[in-house]
Short mmCIF file of C-alpha atoms in Angstrom, two decimals:
data_model
loop_
_atom_site.label_atom_id
_atom_site.label_comp_id
_atom_site.label_asym_id
_atom_site.label_seq_id
_atom_site.Cartn_x
_atom_site.Cartn_y
_atom_site.Cartn_z
CA UNK C 1 31.01 -19.73 148.66
CA UNK C 2 32.37 -20.07 152.19
CA UNK C 3 35.26 -17.73 151.41
CA UNK C 4 32.93 -15.05 150.09
CA UNK C 5 30.37 -15.22 152.88
CA UNK C 6 33.11 -15.13 155.50
CA UNK C 7 34.48 -11.72 154.53
CA UNK C 8 31.01 -10.39 153.78
CA UNK C 9 29.78 -11.38 157.25
CA UNK C 10 32.80 -9.75 158.89
CA UNK C 11 32.06 -6.60 156.89
CA UNK C 12 28.37 -6.64 157.86
CA UNK C 13 29.22 -7.18 161.52
CA UNK C 14 31.63 -4.24 161.45
CA UNK C 15 28.99 -1.94 159.95
CA UNK C 16 26.56 -2.98 162.67
CA UNK C 17 29.13 -2.43 165.43
CA UNK C 18 29.24 1.31 164.70
CA UNK C 19 26.76 3.41 166.66
CA UNK C 20 25.58 6.99 166.05
CA UNK C 21 25.07 9.85 168.49
CA UNK C 22 22.40 12.46 167.74
CA UNK C 23 22.89 16.23 167.51
CA UNK C 24 19.66 18.19 167.17
CA UNK C 25 20.45 21.73 168.35
CA UNK C 26 21.15 24.19 165.51
CA UNK C 27 20.58 21.41 162.96
CA UNK C 28 19.07 22.21 159.53
CA UNK C 29 17.57 20.41 156.55
CA UNK C 30 20.61 18.77 154.90
CA UNK C 31 21.81 18.61 151.30
CA UNK C 32 23.09 15.34 149.86
CA UNK C 33 24.65 16.95 146.78
CA UNK C 34 28.11 15.75 145.83
CA UNK C 35 30.69 17.29 143.52
CA UNK C 36 33.09 14.88 141.84
CA UNK C 37 35.68 15.76 139.18
CA UNK C 38 33.94 19.08 138.61
CA UNK C 39 30.43 17.66 138.19
CA UNK C 40 27.55 17.82 140.66
CA UNK C 41 25.35 14.83 141.56
CA UNK C 42 22.23 14.56 143.71
CA UNK C 43 23.64 11.83 145.90
CA UNK C 44 26.91 10.29 147.09
CA UNK C 45 25.28 6.85 146.79
CA UNK C 46 26.63 5.49 143.51
CA UNK C 47 26.11 2.24 141.66
CA UNK C 48 28.94 -0.32 141.90
CA UNK C 49 31.11 -1.59 139.03
CA UNK C 50 29.09 -4.71 138.21
CA UNK C 51 29.33 -6.89 135.10
CA UNK C 52 27.22 -9.43 133.18
CA UNK C 53 23.88 -8.28 134.56
CA UNK C 54 22.15 -9.91 131.60
CA UNK C 55 22.25 -12.99 133.86
CA UNK C 56 19.98 -11.10 136.27
CA UNK C 57 17.68 -9.26 133.85
CA UNK C 58 17.45 -8.75 130.11
CA UNK C 59 19.46 -5.63 129.25
CA UNK C 60 20.45 -5.54 132.91
CA UNK C 61 23.54 -3.39 132.39
CA UNK C 62 21.57 -0.71 130.55
CA UNK C 63 18.75 -0.81 133.13
CA UNK C 64 21.32 -0.34 135.88
CA UNK C 65 22.81 2.68 134.10
CA UNK C 66 19.40 4.23 133.41
CA UNK C 67 18.58 3.96 137.10
CA UNK C 68 21.75 5.85 138.00
CA UNK C 69 20.94 8.57 135.47
CA UNK C 70 17.40 8.98 136.80
CA UNK C 71 18.53 9.16 140.42
CA UNK C 72 21.33 11.65 139.75
CA UNK C 73 24.03 9.19 140.80
CA UNK C 74 27.47 8.37 139.44
CA UNK C 75 27.41 5.09 137.54
CA UNK C 76 30.23 2.53 137.58
CA UNK C 77 30.59 -0.36 135.15
CA UNK C 78 32.85 -3.41 135.02
CA UNK C 79 33.42 -5.94 132.24
CA UNK C 80 31.44 -5.87 129.02
CA UNK C 81 31.57 -5.36 125.27
CA UNK C 82 32.27 -2.05 123.60
CA UNK C 83 28.72 -1.89 122.24
CA UNK C 84 27.31 -2.47 125.73
CA UNK C 85 29.40 0.38 127.13
CA UNK C 86 28.15 2.64 124.35
CA UNK C 87 24.55 1.77 125.26
CA UNK C 88 25.28 2.48 128.93
CA UNK C 89 26.76 5.91 128.22
CA UNK C 90 23.85 6.69 125.88
CA UNK C 91 21.43 6.52 128.84
CA UNK C 92 22.95 9.77 130.08
CA UNK C 93 24.52 8.15 133.12
CA UNK C 94 27.84 9.76 134.01
CA UNK C 95 29.89 6.60 133.88
CA UNK C 96 33.20 5.37 135.31
CA UNK C 97 34.62 2.37 133.47
CA UNK C 98 36.65 -0.12 135.53
CA UNK C 99 38.97 -2.34 133.51
CA UNK C 100 40.38 -5.70 134.61
CA UNK C 101 44.19 -6.12 134.90
CA UNK C 102 44.51 -7.93 131.58
CA UNK C 103 47.83 -9.70 131.06
CA UNK C 104 48.24 -7.88 127.76
CA UNK C 105 48.66 -4.18 128.52
CA UNK C 106 47.65 -3.39 124.94
CA UNK C 107 44.17 -4.66 125.81
CA UNK C 108 44.05 -2.38 128.85
CA UNK C 109 45.12 0.60 126.76
CA UNK C 110 42.58 -0.25 124.05
CA UNK C 111 39.77 -0.35 126.61
CA UNK C 112 40.90 2.94 128.14
CA UNK C 113 40.91 4.58 124.71
CA UNK C 114 37.42 3.32 123.89
CA UNK C 115 35.94 4.35 127.25
CA UNK C 116 37.31 7.87 126.92
CA UNK C 117 36.16 8.10 123.29
CA UNK C 118 32.54 7.23 124.12
CA UNK C 119 32.38 9.76 126.96
CA UNK C 120 33.13 8.04 130.27
CA UNK C 121 33.88 10.64 132.93
CA UNK C 122 36.68 8.50 134.37
CA UNK C 123 38.32 5.11 133.94
CA UNK C 124 40.19 2.80 136.25
CA UNK C 125 41.50 -0.64 137.09
CA UNK C 126 40.25 -3.48 139.26
CA UNK C 127 43.62 -4.55 140.75
CA UNK C 128 42.26 -7.28 143.03
CA UNK C 129 41.50 -9.64 140.14
CA UNK C 130 45.20 -10.20 139.40
CA UNK C 131 45.57 -13.54 141.20
CA UNK C 132 43.48 -16.66 141.67
CA UNK C 133 43.02 -18.49 144.98
CA UNK C 134 45.85 -20.93 144.17
CA UNK C 135 48.58 -18.29 143.88
CA UNK C 136 48.66 -18.09 140.09
CA UNK C 137 47.47 -15.32 137.84
CA UNK C 138 43.70 -15.08 137.50
CA UNK C 139 41.67 -15.93 134.44
CA UNK C 140 38.29 -14.20 134.16
CA UNK C 141 35.85 -15.65 131.61
CA UNK C 142 38.78 -17.00 129.62
CA UNK C 143 40.75 -13.75 129.74
CA UNK C 144 44.22 -13.97 131.35
CA UNK C 145 45.05 -11.46 134.08
CA UNK C 146 48.33 -10.32 135.62
CA UNK C 147 49.40 -8.17 138.57
CA UNK C 148 50.53 -4.69 137.57
CA UNK C 149 53.52 -2.71 138.79
CA UNK C 150 53.35 0.86 140.00
CA UNK C 151 55.17 1.85 136.80
CA UNK C 152 52.58 0.11 134.61
CA UNK C 153 49.80 1.81 136.54
CA UNK C 154 51.46 5.16 135.87
CA UNK C 155 51.44 4.37 132.14
CA UNK C 156 47.69 3.72 132.24
CA UNK C 157 47.14 6.98 134.13
CA UNK C 158 49.08 8.91 131.49
CA UNK C 159 47.20 7.23 128.65
CA UNK C 160 43.76 8.02 130.06
CA UNK C 161 43.75 11.85 130.06
CA UNK C 162 40.69 11.60 132.32
CA UNK C 163 40.65 10.75 136.04
CA UNK C 164 42.04 7.25 136.66
CA UNK C 165 40.71 5.35 139.69
CA UNK C 166 42.05 2.16 141.28
CA UNK C 167 39.49 -0.27 142.71
CA UNK C 168 40.44 -2.96 145.21
CA UNK C 169 42.65 -0.90 147.53
CA UNK C 170 42.64 -2.42 150.99
CA UNK C 171 45.89 -1.14 152.49
CA UNK C 172 47.69 2.18 153.04
CA UNK C 173 50.66 0.64 151.21
CA UNK C 174 48.71 0.20 147.99
CA UNK C 175 47.11 3.61 148.47
CA UNK C 176 50.53 5.26 148.60
CA UNK C 177 51.62 3.43 145.43
CA UNK C 178 48.47 4.56 143.65
CA UNK C 179 49.31 8.15 144.50
CA UNK C 180 52.86 7.62 143.24
CA UNK C 181 51.41 6.42 139.94
CA UNK C 182 49.28 9.58 139.68
CA UNK C 183 45.86 8.05 140.27
CA UNK C 184 42.90 10.39 140.80
CA UNK C 185 40.87 8.24 143.21
CA UNK C 186 40.69 4.98 145.15
CA UNK C 187 37.93 2.46 145.84
CA UNK C 188 38.37 0.71 149.18
CA UNK C 189 37.00 -2.76 148.50
CA UNK C 190 37.57 -6.49 149.05
CA UNK C 191 35.54 -7.34 145.94
CA UNK C 192 32.71 -9.17 147.71
CA UNK C 193 35.13 -11.30 149.73
CA UNK C 194 37.70 -12.19 147.09
CA UNK C 195 39.99 -13.18 149.97
CA UNK C 196 38.97 -14.89 153.21
CA UNK C 197 39.11 -12.77 156.40
CA UNK C 198 39.53 -9.57 154.43
CA UNK C 199 39.64 -6.48 156.61
CA UNK C 200 36.31 -4.61 156.31
CA UNK C 201 36.72 -1.60 154.01
CA UNK C 202 35.27 0.69 156.66
CA UNK C 203 37.78 -0.55 159.24
CA UNK C 204 40.82 0.20 157.05
CA UNK C 205 39.34 3.44 155.64
CA UNK C 206 40.86 5.80 158.29
CA UNK C 207 44.36 4.42 157.64
CA UNK C 208 43.95 4.82 153.87
CA UNK C 209 42.63 8.35 154.31
CA UNK C 210 45.68 9.15 156.42
CA UNK C 211 47.95 7.78 153.69
CA UNK C 212 46.41 9.95 150.94
CA UNK C 213 45.99 13.07 153.12
CA UNK C 214 42.99 14.36 151.20
CA UNK C 215 44.81 14.45 147.86
CA UNK C 216 42.26 12.24 146.02
CA UNK C 217 38.65 11.13 146.59
CA UNK C 218 38.29 7.81 148.40
CA UNK C 219 35.22 5.66 147.82
CA UNK C 220 33.92 2.68 149.81
CA UNK C 221 32.47 -0.48 148.29
CA UNK C 222 31.17 -3.81 149.71
CA UNK C 223 28.12 -4.57 151.81
CA UNK C 224 26.37 -1.18 151.72
CA UNK C 225 22.62 -1.76 152.00
CA UNK C 226 21.09 1.42 153.43
CA UNK C 227 21.43 5.14 153.86
CA UNK C 228 22.69 4.45 157.38
CA UNK C 229 25.52 2.30 155.98
CA UNK C 230 26.35 5.10 153.57
CA UNK C 231 26.28 7.66 156.39
CA UNK C 232 28.81 5.67 158.44
CA UNK C 233 31.20 5.57 155.48
CA UNK C 234 30.81 9.28 154.79
CA UNK C 235 31.12 10.24 158.44
CA UNK C 236 34.42 8.35 158.62
CA UNK C 237 35.74 10.29 155.64
CA UNK C 238 34.68 8.55 152.42
CA UNK C 239 33.86 10.80 149.47
CA UNK C 240 31.04 8.53 148.28
CA UNK C 241 29.90 4.89 148.37
CA UNK C 242 29.02 2.22 145.81
CA UNK C 243 26.01 -0.10 146.05
CA UNK C 244 25.83 -3.21 143.89
CA UNK C 245 24.44 -6.51 145.16
CA UNK C 246 21.76 -4.77 147.22
CA UNK C 247 20.31 -3.36 143.98
CA UNK C 248 20.68 -6.43 141.77
CA UNK C 249 17.39 -8.17 142.74
CA UNK C 250 15.49 -5.04 141.67
CA UNK C 251 16.76 -5.14 138.10
CA UNK C 252 14.02 -7.54 137.04
CA UNK C 253 11.50 -4.81 137.91
CA UNK C 254 13.22 -2.25 135.70
CA UNK C 255 15.18 0.97 136.03
CA UNK C 256 12.36 2.67 137.93
CA UNK C 257 12.62 0.17 140.78
CA UNK C 258 16.40 0.50 141.01
CA UNK C 259 16.24 4.30 140.86
CA UNK C 260 13.54 4.30 143.53
CA UNK C 261 15.79 2.33 145.89
CA UNK C 262 18.74 4.67 145.28
CA UNK C 263 16.42 7.59 146.02
CA UNK C 264 15.17 5.86 149.16
CA UNK C 265 18.71 5.27 150.37
CA UNK C 266 19.54 8.92 149.68
CA UNK C 267 16.50 9.95 151.76
CA UNK C 268 17.62 7.58 154.54
CA UNK C 269 21.04 9.24 154.42
CA UNK C 270 19.46 12.70 154.63
CA UNK C 271 17.42 11.55 157.61
CA UNK C 272 20.53 10.54 159.55
CA UNK C 273 22.33 13.72 158.51
CA UNK C 274 19.48 15.84 159.85
CA UNK C 275 19.44 14.01 163.17
CA UNK C 276 23.20 14.33 163.64
CA UNK C 277 23.50 18.03 162.81
CA UNK C 278 25.17 17.53 159.41
CA UNK C 279 24.10 20.13 156.84
CA UNK C 280 26.10 18.85 153.86
CA UNK C 281 28.62 16.19 152.88
CA UNK C 282 31.40 18.68 153.61
CA UNK C 283 30.08 18.93 157.17
CA UNK C 284 30.52 15.24 158.04
CA UNK C 285 32.12 14.61 161.44
CA UNK C 286 33.67 11.29 162.48
CA UNK C 287 33.20 12.05 166.18
CA UNK C 288 29.51 11.15 165.78
CA UNK C 289 30.56 7.48 165.37
CA UNK C 290 31.05 5.21 168.40
CA UNK C 291 32.32 1.61 168.34
CA UNK C 292 30.18 -0.85 170.27
#
């Protein structure tokens, strides 16, 4: 627990160290609409790729997806059975399936094929679950994992035939390799503090954006709790953000409660956009951010 809270606290402190200047003259009512892979969504505040939410609420994974559908948000999903994924997609949520780096590449390819078949808008891989804390390969719920090469990643990209996104990118070096493999997007994330003293995603974001030079969307994950947090990510160049643990306690109250919070965060984001002279997500300007 200490390892997790360490990186999470560093991330929270970094968010709170960023200050905003206001810009009222010539400002207008803003739009929070986002276009991703040719589809339009009401908000750039997405759900995060969580798993096993039945431990939080009965049918938690489906509730989570329904909330995303109702709030007009992109929905991400992590581990789970094929039937669960089918139930998630059936809610109408436009879903991105993130697959663990299973040691057996045939399992990865099988999961890609199923996700595409049931209608996921994109698929991807969670590369930061390759190793355990003792330097060996990870094992997640009894399933062996293994680090993937750039060449293997390229094979997964080719097999998908839909956008392929890599989650767990926390360096320009990995970002460049993802581009080499043909990936269609990156999630800047330390996976809720999977490593101690992880650089905050928002701190490394400018370097990763420089490495990809606008060629793919770049998303930010970890520690986002408000529309203001989302605004800071977007102002610094992120395409969209993912919110997970902040929403989890609401699952017990149903999809309406989760959707309401996503809508509230979107309204908070719009409020900051209006007060900083930002009319749309394309109009974001990093010069509004100041480091304390």
